[in-house]
Amino acid sequence: MNKRYDPLFKDLTLNNGVILHNRCAMAPMIVAGKSTDGTVDQEEVEYYRRRNRVGQLIIIGSCAVSKYGKAVTNENHIFEDSNRKELQKISSAIKESGNLAIMQLHFAGREAAGSVKQYGKAYAPSKMDFPWLNYHPEELTGEQVEALIEAYGNAARISIEAGFDGIEIHGGNHYIIQQFLSAYSNRREDQWGGCMEKRMAFPLAVVRRVKAVIAESGKEKIILGFRFCPEEIHGENIGYTIKDSLELVDRIADEGIDYLHSSTFSNVLINGPAYKRFGSDNSGIALNAMIYERINKRCAFMVCGQIKTAEEMLDALNYGDLFALGTLAITDPDCMDKIREGREFEIINDVSGREEELCLTSGLYQQYADVNDGPGLPPIKGISRKWINF
């Protein structure tokens, strides 16, 4: 291995004592298997088995904690005890390589198009119309908010019983936790909305409930992470700024979690890959640089966003302790082995002609086939709708 890349394989000790032997994680991405009933099909298992060497932490994407929280109908879910044995198929496939399986807990909120299609309902912090939706989410009652917090706790319990080594709470990408944090989508006048302090109440309550379940499990080495977006700004529509995010970072880091995970994305590379994107404050300082400084080693910090080469992995460690690979985990699950073996020049960012070898699920391929179909979907060279024949 080129010694230049030694930092990519430097040990990192998390707050709970778990020692990571490299700084790479596989970013959470919806795999979209064929099932809509919570069963895990074999193509999902093979997808994760093929990627179980991407990094020390393999984070599975978006597992719904309630039947009303599914972004897509074929999203995995984790709200019934019967899901335990199904999800254990995934955790076992991941852990075959000795790396760690991380469950991402998710509730889509207003973005639960899958639940609308399957069950006829979606829920949001406040009753309001969203111009990009062709359905009308219902407002969560106070009792339903409390029940949703418990649903996260229940899902955490099932995750641990299913053999997962850690839990990541999905608090970004415009899903329910971000919706509570956003002044745009949270118009509540009770304990869950209003000032920033009250808008942070739901994210903090979820973190505390999941943390309590981990403690109740008696397993000291279960990892707890929290993913969030540094800003929510769409033109004049401001949900929250980096200044607000830094308040949330302070509060969650003080809860004693193991890592914070910044979900940064950009359709335009103004200052390079999205992990080094600037914010709205015109400071000229990257969002993740500000967050990393604010955390101040209270927990580990993971960055992601268009990291596709060994050099970008190395650079990402200027902004955090860990980096997560999304697109590259799909196109070249052997990338970290190649760097370790001095073959970083062989990293591939193209799936052309390699669909079977890469064990791409049919659902995932459809999700990513056309980047123009939805916001935030990364372009993957070699993916074309011409390949889809099912």
Short mmCIF file of C-alpha atoms in Angstrom, two decimals:
data_model
loop_
_atom_site.label_atom_id
_atom_site.label_comp_id
_atom_site.label_asym_id
_atom_site.label_seq_id
_atom_site.Cartn_x
_atom_site.Cartn_y
_atom_site.Cartn_z
CA MET A 1 0.00 0.00 0.00
CA ASN A 2 1.12 3.54 -0.76
CA LYS A 3 1.92 4.98 2.68
CA ARG A 4 0.19 8.17 1.59
CA TYR A 5 -3.10 6.37 2.27
CA ASP A 6 -2.19 5.12 5.75
CA PRO A 7 -4.68 7.58 7.38
CA LEU A 8 -7.55 5.71 5.66
CA PHE A 9 -6.69 2.64 7.75
CA LYS A 10 -5.89 4.29 11.06
CA ASP A 11 -7.77 2.96 14.11
CA LEU A 12 -10.56 5.06 15.60
CA THR A 13 -12.11 4.38 19.02
CA LEU A 14 -15.78 5.32 19.38
CA ASN A 15 -17.33 6.58 22.62
CA ASN A 16 -18.66 3.11 23.47
CA GLY A 17 -15.21 1.56 23.16
CA VAL A 18 -15.65 -0.04 19.73
CA ILE A 19 -12.41 0.21 17.75
CA LEU A 20 -12.74 0.78 14.02
CA HIS A 21 -9.78 -0.35 11.92
CA ASN A 22 -10.46 1.91 8.95
CA ARG A 23 -12.17 5.25 8.41
CA CYS A 24 -14.60 4.12 5.70
CA ALA A 25 -18.31 3.38 5.92
CA MET A 26 -20.82 2.37 3.30
CA ALA A 27 -23.41 5.14 3.08
CA PRO A 28 -27.06 4.19 3.70
CA MET A 29 -28.97 3.76 0.44
CA ILE A 30 -32.38 2.24 -0.19
CA VAL A 31 -31.76 -1.09 -1.88
CA ALA A 32 -35.39 -1.51 -2.95
CA GLY A 33 -35.80 -5.26 -3.13
CA LYS A 34 -38.86 -6.91 -4.63
CA SER A 35 -40.83 -7.36 -1.42
CA THR A 36 -43.44 -4.97 -0.01
CA ASP A 37 -44.34 -7.10 3.03
CA GLY A 38 -41.13 -6.94 5.05
CA THR A 39 -39.52 -10.10 3.75
CA VAL A 40 -35.92 -9.91 2.56
CA ASP A 41 -35.30 -11.51 -0.82
CA GLN A 42 -32.06 -13.21 -1.81
CA GLU A 43 -30.96 -10.46 -4.19
CA GLU A 44 -30.84 -8.02 -1.26
CA VAL A 45 -28.74 -10.47 0.75
CA GLU A 46 -26.32 -10.92 -2.15
CA TYR A 47 -26.14 -7.14 -2.67
CA TYR A 48 -24.95 -6.64 0.91
CA ARG A 49 -22.70 -9.70 0.86
CA ARG A 50 -20.98 -8.28 -2.24
CA ARG A 51 -20.39 -4.99 -0.37
CA ASN A 52 -19.44 -6.28 3.05
CA ARG A 53 -15.81 -5.17 2.60
CA VAL A 54 -16.53 -1.59 1.52
CA GLY A 55 -15.77 -0.21 4.98
CA GLN A 56 -15.74 -0.99 8.66
CA LEU A 57 -19.34 0.24 9.04
CA ILE A 58 -21.90 -1.06 6.54
CA ILE A 59 -25.02 1.07 7.01
CA ILE A 60 -28.20 -0.35 5.49
CA GLY A 61 -30.50 2.34 4.16
CA SER A 62 -33.88 3.50 5.39
CA CYS A 63 -35.72 0.80 7.31
CA ALA A 64 -39.21 2.05 8.21
CA VAL A 65 -40.18 2.03 11.90
CA SER A 66 -43.90 2.22 11.04
CA LYS A 67 -46.07 1.10 8.16
CA TYR A 68 -46.95 4.76 7.59
CA GLY A 69 -43.32 5.81 7.20
CA LYS A 70 -42.26 4.14 3.94
CA ALA A 71 -40.74 6.33 1.24
CA VAL A 72 -41.18 3.53 -1.31
CA THR A 73 -43.42 0.47 -1.10
CA ASN A 74 -40.47 -1.95 -1.25
CA GLU A 75 -38.52 -0.28 1.54
CA ASN A 76 -37.45 -2.68 4.29
CA HIS A 77 -39.36 -2.24 7.53
CA ILE A 78 -38.78 -2.99 11.17
CA PHE A 79 -42.01 -2.53 13.11
CA GLU A 80 -42.97 -6.17 13.70
CA ASP A 81 -41.14 -8.89 15.60
CA SER A 82 -41.48 -11.08 12.52
CA ASN A 83 -39.04 -8.72 10.77
CA ARG A 84 -36.25 -9.94 13.05
CA LYS A 85 -35.43 -13.16 11.21
CA GLU A 86 -35.75 -11.45 7.83
CA LEU A 87 -33.34 -8.63 8.69
CA GLN A 88 -30.95 -11.08 10.30
CA LYS A 89 -30.29 -12.40 6.79
CA ILE A 90 -28.79 -8.98 5.97
CA SER A 91 -26.82 -8.52 9.20
CA SER A 92 -25.33 -12.00 8.82
CA ALA A 93 -24.30 -11.35 5.21
CA ILE A 94 -22.61 -8.09 6.21
CA LYS A 95 -20.76 -9.57 9.18
CA GLU A 96 -19.26 -12.47 7.20
CA SER A 97 -16.28 -10.23 6.40
CA GLY A 98 -15.77 -9.15 10.01
CA ASN A 99 -17.16 -5.66 9.48
CA LEU A 100 -20.06 -4.14 11.40
CA ALA A 101 -23.73 -4.05 10.38
CA ILE A 102 -25.51 -0.76 11.11
CA MET A 103 -29.30 -0.44 10.89
CA GLN A 104 -30.71 2.91 9.75
CA LEU A 105 -34.07 3.70 11.38
CA HIS A 106 -36.35 5.81 9.21
CA PHE A 107 -39.78 7.39 9.04
CA ALA A 108 -40.51 9.35 5.87
CA GLY A 109 -43.19 11.68 7.25
CA ARG A 110 -44.75 13.73 4.46
CA GLU A 111 -42.45 11.96 1.97
CA ALA A 112 -44.05 8.56 2.64
CA ALA A 113 -45.28 8.07 -0.92
CA GLY A 114 -44.85 4.31 -0.49
CA SER A 115 -47.18 4.27 2.51
CA VAL A 116 -49.73 6.41 0.68
CA LYS A 117 -49.72 3.92 -2.18
CA GLN A 118 -49.85 0.90 0.12
CA TYR A 119 -51.95 2.12 3.07
CA GLY A 120 -53.51 5.40 1.93
CA LYS A 121 -51.87 7.63 4.56
CA ALA A 122 -48.84 9.77 5.33
CA TYR A 123 -48.18 11.93 8.38
CA ALA A 124 -46.31 15.20 8.94
CA PRO A 125 -45.59 17.50 11.89
CA SER A 126 -48.17 20.02 10.63
CA LYS A 127 -51.23 19.96 8.38
CA MET A 128 -50.26 21.84 5.24
CA ASP A 129 -50.11 21.31 1.51
CA PHE A 130 -46.77 20.70 -0.18
CA PRO A 131 -46.77 21.76 -3.84
CA TRP A 132 -44.64 18.82 -4.99
CA LEU A 133 -46.93 16.17 -3.44
CA ASN A 134 -50.11 14.81 -5.05
CA TYR A 135 -51.51 13.75 -1.67
CA HIS A 136 -52.27 15.48 1.63
CA PRO A 137 -50.36 14.30 4.72
CA GLU A 138 -52.24 14.25 8.02
CA GLU A 139 -50.92 16.10 11.07
CA LEU A 140 -49.56 13.94 13.87
CA THR A 141 -51.48 14.32 17.11
CA GLY A 142 -49.56 14.64 20.38
CA GLU A 143 -50.34 11.00 21.17
CA GLN A 144 -49.11 9.93 17.74
CA VAL A 145 -45.83 11.80 18.24
CA GLU A 146 -45.28 9.92 21.49
CA ALA A 147 -46.18 6.64 19.79
CA LEU A 148 -43.72 7.36 16.99
CA ILE A 149 -40.92 7.90 19.51
CA GLU A 150 -41.79 4.50 20.96
CA ALA A 151 -41.77 3.05 17.44
CA TYR A 152 -38.12 4.09 17.09
CA GLY A 153 -37.40 2.39 20.40
CA ASN A 154 -39.19 -0.78 19.32
CA ALA A 155 -37.28 -0.80 16.03
CA ALA A 156 -34.00 -0.37 17.91
CA ARG A 157 -34.84 -3.43 20.03
CA ILE A 158 -35.60 -5.53 16.95
CA SER A 159 -32.37 -4.30 15.30
CA ILE A 160 -30.28 -5.52 18.21
CA GLU A 161 -32.12 -8.84 18.31
CA ALA A 162 -31.55 -9.19 14.55
CA GLY A 163 -27.80 -9.08 15.09
CA PHE A 164 -27.02 -5.51 14.08
CA ASP A 165 -23.94 -3.97 15.68
CA GLY A 166 -25.30 -0.45 15.64
CA ILE A 167 -28.17 1.89 14.87
CA GLU A 168 -28.19 5.07 12.84
CA ILE A 169 -31.18 7.38 13.31
CA HIS A 170 -32.05 9.00 9.99
CA GLY A 171 -32.55 12.65 10.83
CA GLY A 172 -31.98 14.18 7.39
CA ASN A 173 -32.98 14.20 3.73
CA HIS A 174 -36.32 15.94 4.39
CA TYR A 175 -37.79 13.00 6.33
CA ILE A 176 -39.75 13.23 9.58
CA ILE A 177 -36.97 14.25 11.98
CA GLN A 178 -35.81 17.00 9.64
CA GLN A 179 -39.44 18.01 9.14
CA PHE A 180 -39.78 18.58 12.89
CA LEU A 181 -36.56 20.60 12.89
CA SER A 182 -37.67 22.76 9.94
CA ALA A 183 -39.47 26.05 10.54
CA TYR A 184 -41.01 25.57 7.09
CA SER A 185 -42.70 22.23 7.73
CA ASN A 186 -43.19 22.44 11.50
CA ARG A 187 -45.94 24.97 12.31
CA ARG A 188 -46.99 23.30 15.57
CA GLU A 189 -47.84 25.32 18.66
CA ASP A 190 -47.37 22.57 21.25
CA GLN A 191 -44.21 21.19 22.91
CA TRP A 192 -42.97 19.87 19.54
CA GLY A 193 -42.93 23.12 17.56
CA GLY A 194 -42.30 26.85 17.61
CA CYS A 195 -38.86 28.05 18.64
CA MET A 196 -35.69 26.13 17.73
CA GLU A 197 -35.57 24.60 21.20
CA LYS A 198 -39.03 23.06 20.72
CA ARG A 199 -38.31 22.01 17.13
CA MET A 200 -35.30 20.08 18.44
CA ALA A 201 -37.45 18.27 21.01
CA PHE A 202 -38.51 15.43 18.71
CA PRO A 203 -35.01 14.59 17.39
CA LEU A 204 -33.66 14.61 20.95
CA ALA A 205 -36.53 12.48 22.25
CA VAL A 206 -35.85 9.86 19.55
CA VAL A 207 -32.12 9.81 20.36
CA ARG A 208 -32.84 9.38 24.08
CA ARG A 209 -35.38 6.61 23.52
CA VAL A 210 -33.06 4.63 21.25
CA LYS A 211 -30.17 5.18 23.64
CA ALA A 212 -32.32 3.85 26.51
CA VAL A 213 -33.22 0.73 24.52
CA ILE A 214 -29.54 0.10 23.82
CA ALA A 215 -28.82 0.39 27.55
CA GLU A 216 -31.72 -1.97 28.35
CA SER A 217 -30.30 -4.55 25.92
CA GLY A 218 -27.25 -5.01 28.15
CA LYS A 219 -24.98 -4.88 25.09
CA GLU A 220 -22.40 -2.17 25.74
CA LYS A 221 -20.87 -2.22 22.27
CA ILE A 222 -23.96 -1.25 20.23
CA ILE A 223 -23.05 1.81 18.14
CA LEU A 224 -25.44 4.78 18.00
CA GLY A 225 -25.24 7.33 15.18
CA PHE A 226 -27.40 10.21 13.98
CA ARG A 227 -27.59 11.45 10.39
CA PHE A 228 -28.65 15.00 9.54
CA CYS A 229 -28.51 17.64 6.80
CA PRO A 230 -26.51 20.77 7.74
CA GLU A 231 -29.02 23.18 6.16
CA GLU A 232 -32.51 23.30 4.67
CA ILE A 233 -32.57 26.22 2.28
CA HIS A 234 -34.45 26.32 -1.01
CA GLY A 235 -34.26 29.88 -2.33
CA GLU A 236 -36.27 32.09 0.00
CA ASN A 237 -37.74 29.06 1.73
CA ILE A 238 -35.59 28.53 4.84
CA GLY A 239 -36.24 25.60 7.14
CA TYR A 240 -33.04 26.05 9.13
CA THR A 241 -29.49 27.28 8.63
CA ILE A 242 -26.06 26.01 9.62
CA LYS A 243 -26.32 28.19 12.73
CA ASP A 244 -29.39 26.19 13.78
CA SER A 245 -27.67 22.90 12.91
CA LEU A 246 -24.77 23.73 15.16
CA GLU A 247 -27.24 24.06 18.06
CA LEU A 248 -28.55 20.58 17.24
CA VAL A 249 -24.99 19.25 16.97
CA ASP A 250 -24.22 20.57 20.45
CA ARG A 251 -27.27 18.94 21.96
CA ILE A 252 -26.90 15.55 20.28
CA ALA A 253 -23.14 15.33 20.85
CA ASP A 254 -23.81 15.98 24.53
CA GLU A 255 -26.14 12.94 24.57
CA GLY A 256 -23.05 10.74 24.31
CA ILE A 257 -23.74 9.11 20.95
CA ASP A 258 -20.94 7.47 18.98
CA TYR A 259 -21.05 9.42 15.72
CA LEU A 260 -22.80 12.20 13.84
CA HIS A 261 -23.23 11.74 10.09
CA SER A 262 -23.54 14.78 7.82
CA SER A 263 -25.71 14.19 4.74
CA THR A 264 -24.40 16.74 2.25
CA PHE A 265 -25.32 16.82 -1.40
CA SER A 266 -25.07 19.24 -4.28
CA ASN A 267 -26.11 19.13 -7.90
CA VAL A 268 -23.43 21.68 -8.79
CA LEU A 269 -19.81 21.25 -7.74
CA ILE A 270 -19.16 24.85 -6.79
CA ASN A 271 -16.15 24.10 -4.61
CA GLY A 272 -15.51 20.43 -5.34
CA PRO A 273 -17.34 17.35 -4.03
CA ALA A 274 -20.38 17.83 -1.82
CA TYR A 275 -18.56 16.85 1.40
CA LYS A 276 -16.73 20.22 1.21
CA ARG A 277 -19.76 22.29 0.22
CA PHE A 278 -20.14 25.86 1.50
CA GLY A 279 -23.18 27.02 3.44
CA SER A 280 -25.50 30.01 3.32
CA ASP A 281 -23.53 32.12 5.78
CA ASN A 282 -21.02 33.38 3.17
CA SER A 283 -18.18 32.60 5.55
CA GLY A 284 -16.21 30.71 2.91
CA ILE A 285 -15.89 27.83 5.40
CA ALA A 286 -17.24 24.42 4.41
CA LEU A 287 -20.32 23.28 6.32
CA ASN A 288 -18.63 20.09 7.47
CA ALA A 289 -15.55 22.00 8.64
CA MET A 290 -17.76 24.11 10.91
CA ILE A 291 -19.55 21.03 12.24
CA TYR A 292 -16.29 19.15 12.83
CA GLU A 293 -14.92 22.04 14.85
CA ARG A 294 -18.12 22.38 16.87
CA ILE A 295 -18.19 18.66 17.77
CA ASN A 296 -14.70 19.03 19.17
CA LYS A 297 -14.11 15.27 19.59
CA ARG A 298 -17.24 14.71 21.71
CA CYS A 299 -18.14 11.99 19.21
CA ALA A 300 -16.88 10.84 15.83
CA PHE A 301 -17.96 12.78 12.74
CA MET A 302 -18.75 11.12 9.39
CA VAL A 303 -18.88 13.02 6.08
CA CYS A 304 -20.12 11.95 2.67
CA GLY A 305 -20.89 13.36 -0.74
CA GLN A 306 -19.35 12.45 -4.11
CA ILE A 307 -16.24 10.72 -2.76
CA LYS A 308 -15.06 8.60 -5.67
CA THR A 309 -11.26 8.38 -5.52
CA ALA A 310 -8.55 7.53 -2.98
CA GLU A 311 -7.43 11.17 -3.02
CA GLU A 312 -10.94 12.39 -2.20
CA MET A 313 -11.14 9.86 0.64
CA LEU A 314 -7.90 11.26 2.03
CA ASP A 315 -9.14 14.84 1.64
CA ALA A 316 -12.46 13.99 3.31
CA LEU A 317 -10.56 13.25 6.53
CA ASN A 318 -9.78 16.97 6.72
CA TYR A 319 -13.49 17.46 7.36
CA GLY A 320 -14.32 14.50 9.62
CA ASP A 321 -13.09 11.37 11.34
CA LEU A 322 -14.90 9.02 8.94
CA PHE A 323 -16.18 9.13 5.39
CA ALA A 324 -19.09 7.26 3.79
CA LEU A 325 -19.14 5.97 0.22
CA GLY A 326 -22.41 5.87 -1.72
CA THR A 327 -21.98 5.78 -5.49
CA LEU A 328 -18.53 4.17 -5.22
CA ALA A 329 -19.91 1.43 -2.96
CA ILE A 330 -22.28 0.56 -5.80
CA THR A 331 -19.79 0.75 -8.67
CA ASP A 332 -16.71 -0.71 -6.93
CA PRO A 333 -17.28 -2.58 -3.65
CA ASP A 334 -13.62 -3.67 -3.78
CA CYS A 335 -12.30 -0.09 -3.68
CA MET A 336 -10.82 -0.21 -0.16
CA ASP A 337 -9.12 -3.55 -0.84
CA LYS A 338 -7.62 -2.04 -3.97
CA ILE A 339 -6.19 0.89 -2.01
CA ARG A 340 -4.84 -1.46 0.66
CA GLU A 341 -3.14 -3.49 -2.06
CA GLY A 342 -1.66 -0.48 -3.86
CA ARG A 343 -4.13 -0.70 -6.73
CA GLU A 344 -6.03 2.54 -6.17
CA PHE A 345 -5.64 3.37 -9.88
CA GLU A 346 -7.93 0.41 -10.63
CA ILE A 347 -10.97 1.90 -8.85
CA ILE A 348 -14.01 1.77 -11.18
CA ASN A 349 -16.82 4.33 -11.38
CA ASP A 350 -18.78 2.55 -14.11
CA VAL A 351 -21.18 -0.41 -13.90
CA SER A 352 -21.35 -1.05 -17.65
CA GLY A 353 -21.35 -4.77 -18.36
CA ARG A 354 -20.84 -5.57 -14.67
CA GLU A 355 -24.43 -5.67 -13.46
CA GLU A 356 -24.43 -9.32 -12.42
CA GLU A 357 -20.92 -9.23 -10.93
CA LEU A 358 -21.92 -6.24 -8.82
CA CYS A 359 -25.10 -7.99 -7.57
CA LEU A 360 -27.26 -4.93 -8.21
CA THR A 361 -30.83 -5.46 -7.12
CA SER A 362 -33.50 -4.85 -9.72
CA GLY A 363 -35.19 -2.27 -7.51
CA LEU A 364 -32.02 -0.32 -6.80
CA TYR A 365 -31.13 -0.29 -10.48
CA GLN A 366 -34.51 1.22 -11.27
CA GLN A 367 -34.13 3.82 -8.50
CA TYR A 368 -30.81 5.07 -9.88
CA ALA A 369 -31.31 4.50 -13.60
CA ASP A 370 -32.17 8.10 -14.40
CA VAL A 371 -30.71 10.82 -12.21
CA ASN A 372 -33.30 13.26 -13.53
CA ASP A 373 -36.12 11.21 -12.01
CA GLY A 374 -35.60 12.62 -8.55
CA PRO A 375 -33.51 15.04 -6.48
CA GLY A 376 -30.34 13.86 -4.83
CA LEU A 377 -29.89 10.67 -6.87
CA PRO A 378 -26.21 10.33 -7.79
CA PRO A 379 -25.37 9.73 -11.45
CA ILE A 380 -23.77 6.33 -11.96
CA LYS A 381 -21.93 5.79 -15.21
CA GLY A 382 -23.24 2.85 -17.15
CA ILE A 383 -26.76 2.84 -15.77
CA SER A 384 -29.39 3.25 -18.45
CA ARG A 385 -33.08 2.50 -18.61
CA LYS A 386 -32.28 0.32 -21.63
CA TRP A 387 -30.92 -2.23 -19.17
CA ILE A 388 -34.24 -2.53 -17.35
CA ASN A 389 -36.34 -5.34 -18.79
CA PHE A 390 -38.61 -6.41 -15.97
#
